Structures are given as C-alpha cells and as structure tokens.
Amino acid sequence: SFLNGIAPYFSIIYLAALLFLIARFLYQYQQSLRLFHAGIQEPDASLAVFVEKTAHKMGIPKKVVIGLSTIADTPLTIGFWKPVILFPVAVFNQLSISQAEAIIVHELHHIKRNDYLINLLLALTDIFLFFNPFARILSAIVKKERENSCDDKVMQFQYNPHQYGQALLILEQNRQNGHNISVAATGKDAPMLLNRIKRLASHKSSPAPVLGKLSALLFFL
C-alpha cells in the first residue's frame, strides 16, 4: 500500500524529467540545424574531389558535400539523406593534408554506417530510458564501437596511426562543447578519445562483427 501511494509521485518525477530531456534534445537539434545553414565556406576544389572519389571508393551511394565551417569546433557529419561534412576552418589550418584526409575518411565511414540516424535513435533511447543503467551502458558501448570502426577504416587506408592520433588530439584541444546531435570525429568525451589513441598505438582492431550484432539484439530486447 505504501508503494501504491508513492507511485504517482514517481510518475510525476519521470514525466518532468522526460519533458526536460525532450526540450534539451530539441535545443541540440536546433543547434545542429544552425551548423548546417550558417557559417559554411566553400572548400578547395581538390578537397571536394578527394571527398567524391573516396566516397565512391567506399561504396557510398549518396552525394556527400564538404564545407569549411566558421561555427563548428570539430569535424562532424550532419544529415542522413543529404550528408554534409563540416570541417572547422581554424582546425583545418592546423592539420597536414594527410591528417585532414584521414579525418575525412573517418567521417565518410560514419556516413557509410548511417551513424547519424543511429545517433538520433540512441539520443531518443537515452531520453525515454534515462533511468535504466543497462540502456545507458549499452548506448555507451555502441558509441565506443562506432568510433573504433571508423578508426579501423582510416587504418585500412594506410594512414599513419601516430599522425592520425595526433590529429585527434588537436581536434579535442579545439573542441569547446558537444551540445549537438551530430556525429563528431572526436566522439563525446576525452576518456573515450584517450582509449582510442591507446588502441591506435597498440594496433588493435575491432572485435568480430558478431559482437555488434549481439549488441544490437540486446538493444532492441
């Protein structure tokens, strides 16, 4: 009888938290649209050609557009039907050509994997199941393996792992916040980036795809 008496109060708390998280999600989505529409400059023609050729080589059927952003603070991918890679102007000038290409390959693999759509689904799951620790753990695993998969793709293109790790570190040093729902090259937190750099240094590859399929099954269950 005691639990029955306090159950409505828990419902009110859940609904209040849910409304707050939904409002925050809509704000982050609005910020992502702002990145999509403002502060974008045309890149050098050679960079656009590299994106087009690499996307074709990776088997991406969608037309991928790249732009230099004066607003974004880290390279990121926005959009599902018409994906756009945004590369911060300030960061672009700090990287070598090979480092910039490696970051672009990373973002192209996000597009290949449809990670922008998956990121939206994960964001909604985090909202409605914010109280469930197992859902949050599984969400963190999915995000970690997503970044590992993109790092592995960069290594398949024979880019130097040390220079690539250095590029990721430069990106993290220039990143101010992660308050949007785009897919960023640095991930969402510094500990994840540190583990990725350690993993690149040790030349470890991602686990078998079976783990990813099992994680997806557990996610839907």
mmCIF file of C-alpha atoms in Angstrom:
data_model
loop_
_atom_site.group_PDB
_atom_site.id
_atom_site.type_symbol
_atom_site.label_atom_id
_atom_site.label_comp_id
_atom_site.label_asym_id
_atom_site.label_seq_id
_atom_site.Cartn_x
_atom_site.Cartn_y
_atom_site.Cartn_z
ATOM 1 C CA SER A 1 0.000 0.000 0.000
ATOM 2 C CA PHE A 2 2.916 2.331 0.690
ATOM 3 C CA LEU A 3 4.394 1.745 -2.795
ATOM 4 C CA ASN A 4 0.987 2.221 -4.381
ATOM 5 C CA GLY A 5 0.701 5.523 -2.569
ATOM 6 C CA ILE A 6 4.006 6.953 -3.774
ATOM 7 C CA ALA A 7 3.867 5.522 -7.320
ATOM 8 C CA PRO A 8 2.024 8.574 -8.750
ATOM 9 C CA TYR A 9 4.775 10.843 -7.423
ATOM 10 C CA PHE A 10 7.403 8.786 -9.236
ATOM 11 C CA SER A 11 5.305 9.125 -12.384
ATOM 12 C CA ILE A 12 5.248 12.904 -11.997
ATOM 13 C CA ILE A 13 9.029 12.991 -11.481
ATOM 14 C CA TYR A 14 9.564 10.808 -14.565
ATOM 15 C CA LEU A 15 7.314 12.997 -16.729
ATOM 16 C CA ALA A 16 9.037 16.167 -15.514
ATOM 17 C CA ALA A 17 12.477 14.709 -16.286
ATOM 18 C CA LEU A 18 11.199 13.482 -19.648
ATOM 19 C CA LEU A 19 9.943 16.936 -20.623
ATOM 20 C CA PHE A 20 13.281 18.473 -19.636
ATOM 21 C CA LEU A 21 15.257 15.926 -21.688
ATOM 22 C CA ILE A 22 12.976 16.364 -24.709
ATOM 23 C CA ALA A 23 13.399 20.150 -24.521
ATOM 24 C CA ARG A 24 17.183 19.727 -24.343
ATOM 25 C CA PHE A 25 17.108 17.357 -27.324
ATOM 26 C CA LEU A 26 15.099 19.852 -29.404
ATOM 27 C CA TYR A 27 17.585 22.593 -28.470
ATOM 28 C CA GLN A 28 20.512 20.416 -29.549
ATOM 29 C CA TYR A 29 18.729 19.569 -32.787
ATOM 30 C CA GLN A 30 18.195 23.273 -33.435
ATOM 31 C CA GLN A 31 21.897 23.896 -32.824
ATOM 32 C CA SER A 32 22.742 21.199 -35.367
ATOM 33 C CA LEU A 33 20.498 22.859 -37.954
ATOM 34 C CA ARG A 34 22.261 26.142 -37.262
ATOM 35 C CA LEU A 35 25.592 24.499 -38.090
ATOM 36 C CA PHE A 36 24.021 23.138 -41.262
ATOM 37 C CA HIS A 37 22.810 26.510 -42.543
ATOM 38 C CA ALA A 38 25.238 29.154 -41.252
ATOM 39 C CA GLY A 39 28.935 29.935 -41.398
ATOM 40 C CA ILE A 40 29.829 27.499 -44.205
ATOM 41 C CA GLN A 41 32.543 28.306 -46.740
ATOM 42 C CA GLU A 42 33.334 26.527 -49.987
ATOM 43 C CA PRO A 43 36.402 24.267 -49.644
ATOM 44 C CA ASP A 44 39.271 23.987 -52.076
ATOM 45 C CA ALA A 45 38.359 22.089 -55.252
ATOM 46 C CA SER A 46 40.948 19.402 -54.555
ATOM 47 C CA LEU A 47 39.335 18.668 -51.179
ATOM 48 C CA ALA A 48 35.888 18.298 -52.746
ATOM 49 C CA VAL A 49 37.354 15.947 -55.381
ATOM 50 C CA PHE A 50 39.004 13.849 -52.640
ATOM 51 C CA VAL A 51 35.677 13.506 -50.820
ATOM 52 C CA GLU A 52 33.877 12.498 -54.019
ATOM 53 C CA LYS A 53 36.485 9.913 -55.056
ATOM 54 C CA THR A 54 36.834 8.436 -51.563
ATOM 55 C CA ALA A 55 33.058 8.207 -51.105
ATOM 56 C CA HIS A 56 32.806 6.355 -54.417
ATOM 57 C CA LYS A 57 35.663 4.041 -53.399
ATOM 58 C CA MET A 58 33.907 3.277 -50.101
ATOM 59 C CA GLY A 59 30.663 2.466 -51.905
ATOM 60 C CA ILE A 60 28.616 5.381 -50.573
ATOM 61 C CA PRO A 61 25.682 5.931 -52.951
ATOM 62 C CA LYS A 62 24.734 9.328 -51.514
ATOM 63 C CA LYS A 63 26.243 12.580 -52.680
ATOM 64 C CA VAL A 64 28.452 13.832 -49.860
ATOM 65 C CA VAL A 65 29.170 17.548 -49.547
ATOM 66 C CA ILE A 66 32.018 19.022 -47.515
ATOM 67 C CA GLY A 67 32.188 22.558 -46.215
ATOM 68 C CA LEU A 68 34.542 24.622 -44.081
ATOM 69 C CA SER A 69 32.667 25.893 -41.036
ATOM 70 C CA THR A 70 33.416 29.021 -39.035
ATOM 71 C CA ILE A 71 30.994 27.892 -36.287
ATOM 72 C CA ALA A 72 31.761 24.206 -35.690
ATOM 73 C CA ASP A 73 34.676 23.483 -33.383
ATOM 74 C CA THR A 74 35.339 19.902 -34.521
ATOM 75 C CA PRO A 75 34.817 17.984 -37.781
ATOM 76 C CA LEU A 76 31.366 16.418 -37.814
ATOM 77 C CA THR A 77 28.727 14.909 -40.057
ATOM 78 C CA ILE A 78 25.189 16.226 -40.274
ATOM 79 C CA GLY A 79 22.257 14.849 -42.249
ATOM 80 C CA PHE A 80 21.084 11.433 -43.415
ATOM 81 C CA TRP A 81 19.577 11.833 -46.886
ATOM 82 C CA LYS A 82 21.981 14.605 -47.895
ATOM 83 C CA PRO A 83 25.014 14.218 -45.598
ATOM 84 C CA VAL A 84 27.322 17.157 -45.092
ATOM 85 C CA ILE A 85 30.791 17.013 -43.561
ATOM 86 C CA LEU A 86 31.717 20.210 -41.744
ATOM 87 C CA PHE A 87 35.396 20.917 -41.143
ATOM 88 C CA PRO A 88 36.285 23.852 -38.863
ATOM 89 C CA VAL A 89 38.416 26.417 -40.642
ATOM 90 C CA ALA A 90 40.617 27.012 -37.576
ATOM 91 C CA VAL A 91 41.350 23.313 -37.112
ATOM 92 C CA PHE A 92 41.854 22.653 -40.822
ATOM 93 C CA ASN A 93 44.757 25.098 -40.896
ATOM 94 C CA GLN A 94 46.492 23.212 -38.055
ATOM 95 C CA LEU A 95 46.471 19.815 -39.773
ATOM 96 C CA SER A 96 48.615 18.428 -42.559
ATOM 97 C CA ILE A 97 46.975 17.280 -45.781
ATOM 98 C CA SER A 98 47.242 13.605 -44.820
ATOM 99 C CA GLN A 99 45.791 14.289 -41.358
ATOM 100 C CA ALA A 100 42.839 16.185 -42.832
ATOM 101 C CA GLU A 101 42.238 13.366 -45.317
ATOM 102 C CA ALA A 102 42.305 10.790 -42.502
ATOM 103 C CA ILE A 103 39.652 12.748 -40.563
ATOM 104 C CA ILE A 104 37.519 12.968 -43.704
ATOM 105 C CA VAL A 105 37.780 9.190 -44.200
ATOM 106 C CA HIS A 106 36.626 8.809 -40.593
ATOM 107 C CA GLU A 107 33.565 10.955 -41.263
ATOM 108 C CA LEU A 108 32.821 9.189 -44.556
ATOM 109 C CA HIS A 109 32.714 5.880 -42.722
ATOM 110 C CA HIS A 110 30.156 7.395 -40.337
ATOM 111 C CA ILE A 111 28.055 8.138 -43.421
ATOM 112 C CA LYS A 112 28.619 4.642 -44.783
ATOM 113 C CA ARG A 113 27.378 3.181 -41.483
ATOM 114 C CA ASN A 114 24.359 5.561 -41.315
ATOM 115 C CA ASP A 115 25.606 6.651 -37.892
ATOM 116 C CA TYR A 116 23.736 9.966 -37.973
ATOM 117 C CA LEU A 117 20.404 8.115 -37.977
ATOM 118 C CA ILE A 118 21.648 5.678 -35.339
ATOM 119 C CA ASN A 119 22.776 8.625 -33.234
ATOM 120 C CA LEU A 120 19.239 10.032 -33.323
ATOM 121 C CA LEU A 121 17.817 6.686 -32.203
ATOM 122 C CA LEU A 122 20.357 6.464 -29.381
ATOM 123 C CA ALA A 123 19.514 10.005 -28.300
ATOM 124 C CA LEU A 124 15.809 9.149 -28.123
ATOM 125 C CA THR A 125 16.583 5.946 -26.222
ATOM 126 C CA ASP A 126 18.685 7.893 -23.733
ATOM 127 C CA ILE A 127 15.723 10.216 -23.214
ATOM 128 C CA PHE A 128 12.983 7.656 -22.600
ATOM 129 C CA LEU A 129 15.167 5.160 -20.712
ATOM 130 C CA PHE A 130 17.329 7.663 -18.836
ATOM 131 C CA PHE A 131 16.605 5.837 -15.572
ATOM 132 C CA ASN A 132 17.821 2.472 -16.906
ATOM 133 C CA PRO A 133 21.570 1.924 -16.257
ATOM 134 C CA PHE A 134 21.718 -1.046 -18.637
ATOM 135 C CA ALA A 135 20.347 1.025 -21.516
ATOM 136 C CA ARG A 136 22.953 3.713 -20.837
ATOM 137 C CA ILE A 137 25.767 1.141 -20.681
ATOM 138 C CA LEU A 138 24.674 -0.399 -23.972
ATOM 139 C CA SER A 139 24.420 3.052 -25.554
ATOM 140 C CA ALA A 140 27.993 3.831 -24.444
ATOM 141 C CA ILE A 141 29.221 0.522 -25.919
ATOM 142 C CA VAL A 142 27.551 1.274 -29.252
ATOM 143 C CA LYS A 143 29.130 4.740 -29.386
ATOM 144 C CA LYS A 144 32.576 3.378 -28.486
ATOM 145 C CA GLU A 145 32.485 0.623 -31.105
ATOM 146 C CA ARG A 146 31.194 3.107 -33.665
ATOM 147 C CA GLU A 147 34.291 5.261 -33.253
ATOM 148 C CA ASN A 148 36.570 2.206 -33.215
ATOM 149 C CA SER A 149 35.083 1.039 -36.506
ATOM 150 C CA CYS A 150 35.748 4.427 -38.123
ATOM 151 C CA ASP A 151 39.324 4.437 -36.782
ATOM 152 C CA ASP A 152 39.867 0.967 -38.276
ATOM 153 C CA LYS A 153 38.664 2.214 -41.653
ATOM 154 C CA VAL A 154 41.228 5.047 -41.510
ATOM 155 C CA MET A 155 43.964 2.484 -40.816
ATOM 156 C CA GLN A 156 42.779 0.415 -43.806
ATOM 157 C CA PHE A 157 43.555 3.435 -45.976
ATOM 158 C CA GLN A 158 47.157 3.175 -44.744
ATOM 159 C CA TYR A 159 47.311 6.489 -42.903
ATOM 160 C CA ASN A 160 49.988 6.846 -40.237
ATOM 161 C CA PRO A 161 48.436 5.924 -36.841
ATOM 162 C CA HIS A 162 50.714 8.321 -34.940
ATOM 163 C CA GLN A 163 49.801 11.290 -37.142
ATOM 164 C CA TYR A 164 46.137 10.326 -37.036
ATOM 165 C CA GLY A 165 46.200 10.119 -33.235
ATOM 166 C CA GLN A 166 47.935 13.491 -33.124
ATOM 167 C CA ALA A 167 45.186 14.917 -35.346
ATOM 168 C CA LEU A 168 42.503 13.587 -32.972
ATOM 169 C CA LEU A 169 44.318 15.226 -30.062
ATOM 170 C CA ILE A 170 44.411 18.571 -31.894
ATOM 171 C CA LEU A 171 40.689 18.277 -32.568
ATOM 172 C CA GLU A 172 39.950 17.578 -28.898
ATOM 173 C CA GLN A 173 42.028 20.567 -27.805
ATOM 174 C CA ASN A 174 39.980 22.815 -30.086
ATOM 175 C CA ARG A 175 36.603 21.329 -29.138
ATOM 176 C CA GLN A 176 34.572 23.630 -26.919
ATOM 177 C CA ASN A 177 31.439 21.547 -26.333
ATOM 178 C CA GLY A 178 29.434 18.632 -27.667
ATOM 179 C CA HIS A 179 25.941 20.070 -27.304
ATOM 180 C CA ASN A 180 24.523 18.862 -30.614
ATOM 181 C CA ILE A 181 23.338 15.574 -32.076
ATOM 182 C CA SER A 182 25.820 15.393 -34.937
ATOM 183 C CA VAL A 183 28.470 12.677 -35.280
ATOM 184 C CA ALA A 184 31.837 14.185 -34.367
ATOM 185 C CA ALA A 185 35.264 12.760 -35.172
ATOM 186 C CA THR A 186 36.419 13.088 -31.558
ATOM 187 C CA GLY A 187 33.459 11.279 -30.032
ATOM 188 C CA LYS A 188 31.790 12.863 -26.999
ATOM 189 C CA ASP A 189 34.336 12.774 -24.191
ATOM 190 C CA ALA A 190 38.063 12.878 -23.503
ATOM 191 C CA PRO A 191 38.369 9.408 -21.858
ATOM 192 C CA MET A 192 36.930 7.793 -24.988
ATOM 193 C CA LEU A 193 39.445 9.684 -27.133
ATOM 194 C CA LEU A 194 42.323 8.616 -24.865
ATOM 195 C CA ASN A 195 41.307 4.959 -25.208
ATOM 196 C CA ARG A 196 41.068 5.341 -28.978
ATOM 197 C CA ILE A 197 44.590 6.798 -29.180
ATOM 198 C CA LYS A 198 45.935 3.986 -26.987
ATOM 199 C CA ARG A 199 44.179 1.492 -29.228
ATOM 200 C CA LEU A 200 45.718 3.047 -32.357
ATOM 201 C CA ALA A 201 49.165 2.902 -30.762
ATOM 202 C CA SER A 202 48.735 -0.803 -29.960
ATOM 203 C CA HIS A 203 47.394 -1.570 -33.467
ATOM 204 C CA LYS A 204 44.366 -3.420 -32.086
ATOM 205 C CA SER A 205 41.405 -3.945 -34.390
ATOM 206 C CA SER A 206 37.723 -4.017 -33.550
ATOM 207 C CA PRO A 207 36.178 -7.287 -32.335
ATOM 208 C CA ALA A 208 34.294 -9.564 -34.695
ATOM 209 C CA PRO A 209 31.020 -8.221 -36.158
ATOM 210 C CA VAL A 210 29.188 -10.835 -34.080
ATOM 211 C CA LEU A 211 29.612 -8.584 -31.035
ATOM 212 C CA GLY A 212 27.973 -5.714 -32.849
ATOM 213 C CA LYS A 213 25.030 -7.870 -33.917
ATOM 214 C CA LEU A 214 24.647 -9.236 -30.398
ATOM 215 C CA SER A 215 24.715 -5.699 -29.002
ATOM 216 C CA ALA A 216 22.016 -4.666 -31.474
ATOM 217 C CA LEU A 217 19.882 -7.649 -30.450
ATOM 218 C CA LEU A 218 20.251 -6.797 -26.755
ATOM 219 C CA PHE A 219 19.499 -3.154 -27.547
ATOM 220 C CA PHE A 220 16.138 -3.979 -29.146
ATOM 221 C CA LEU A 221 15.267 -6.512 -26.432
#
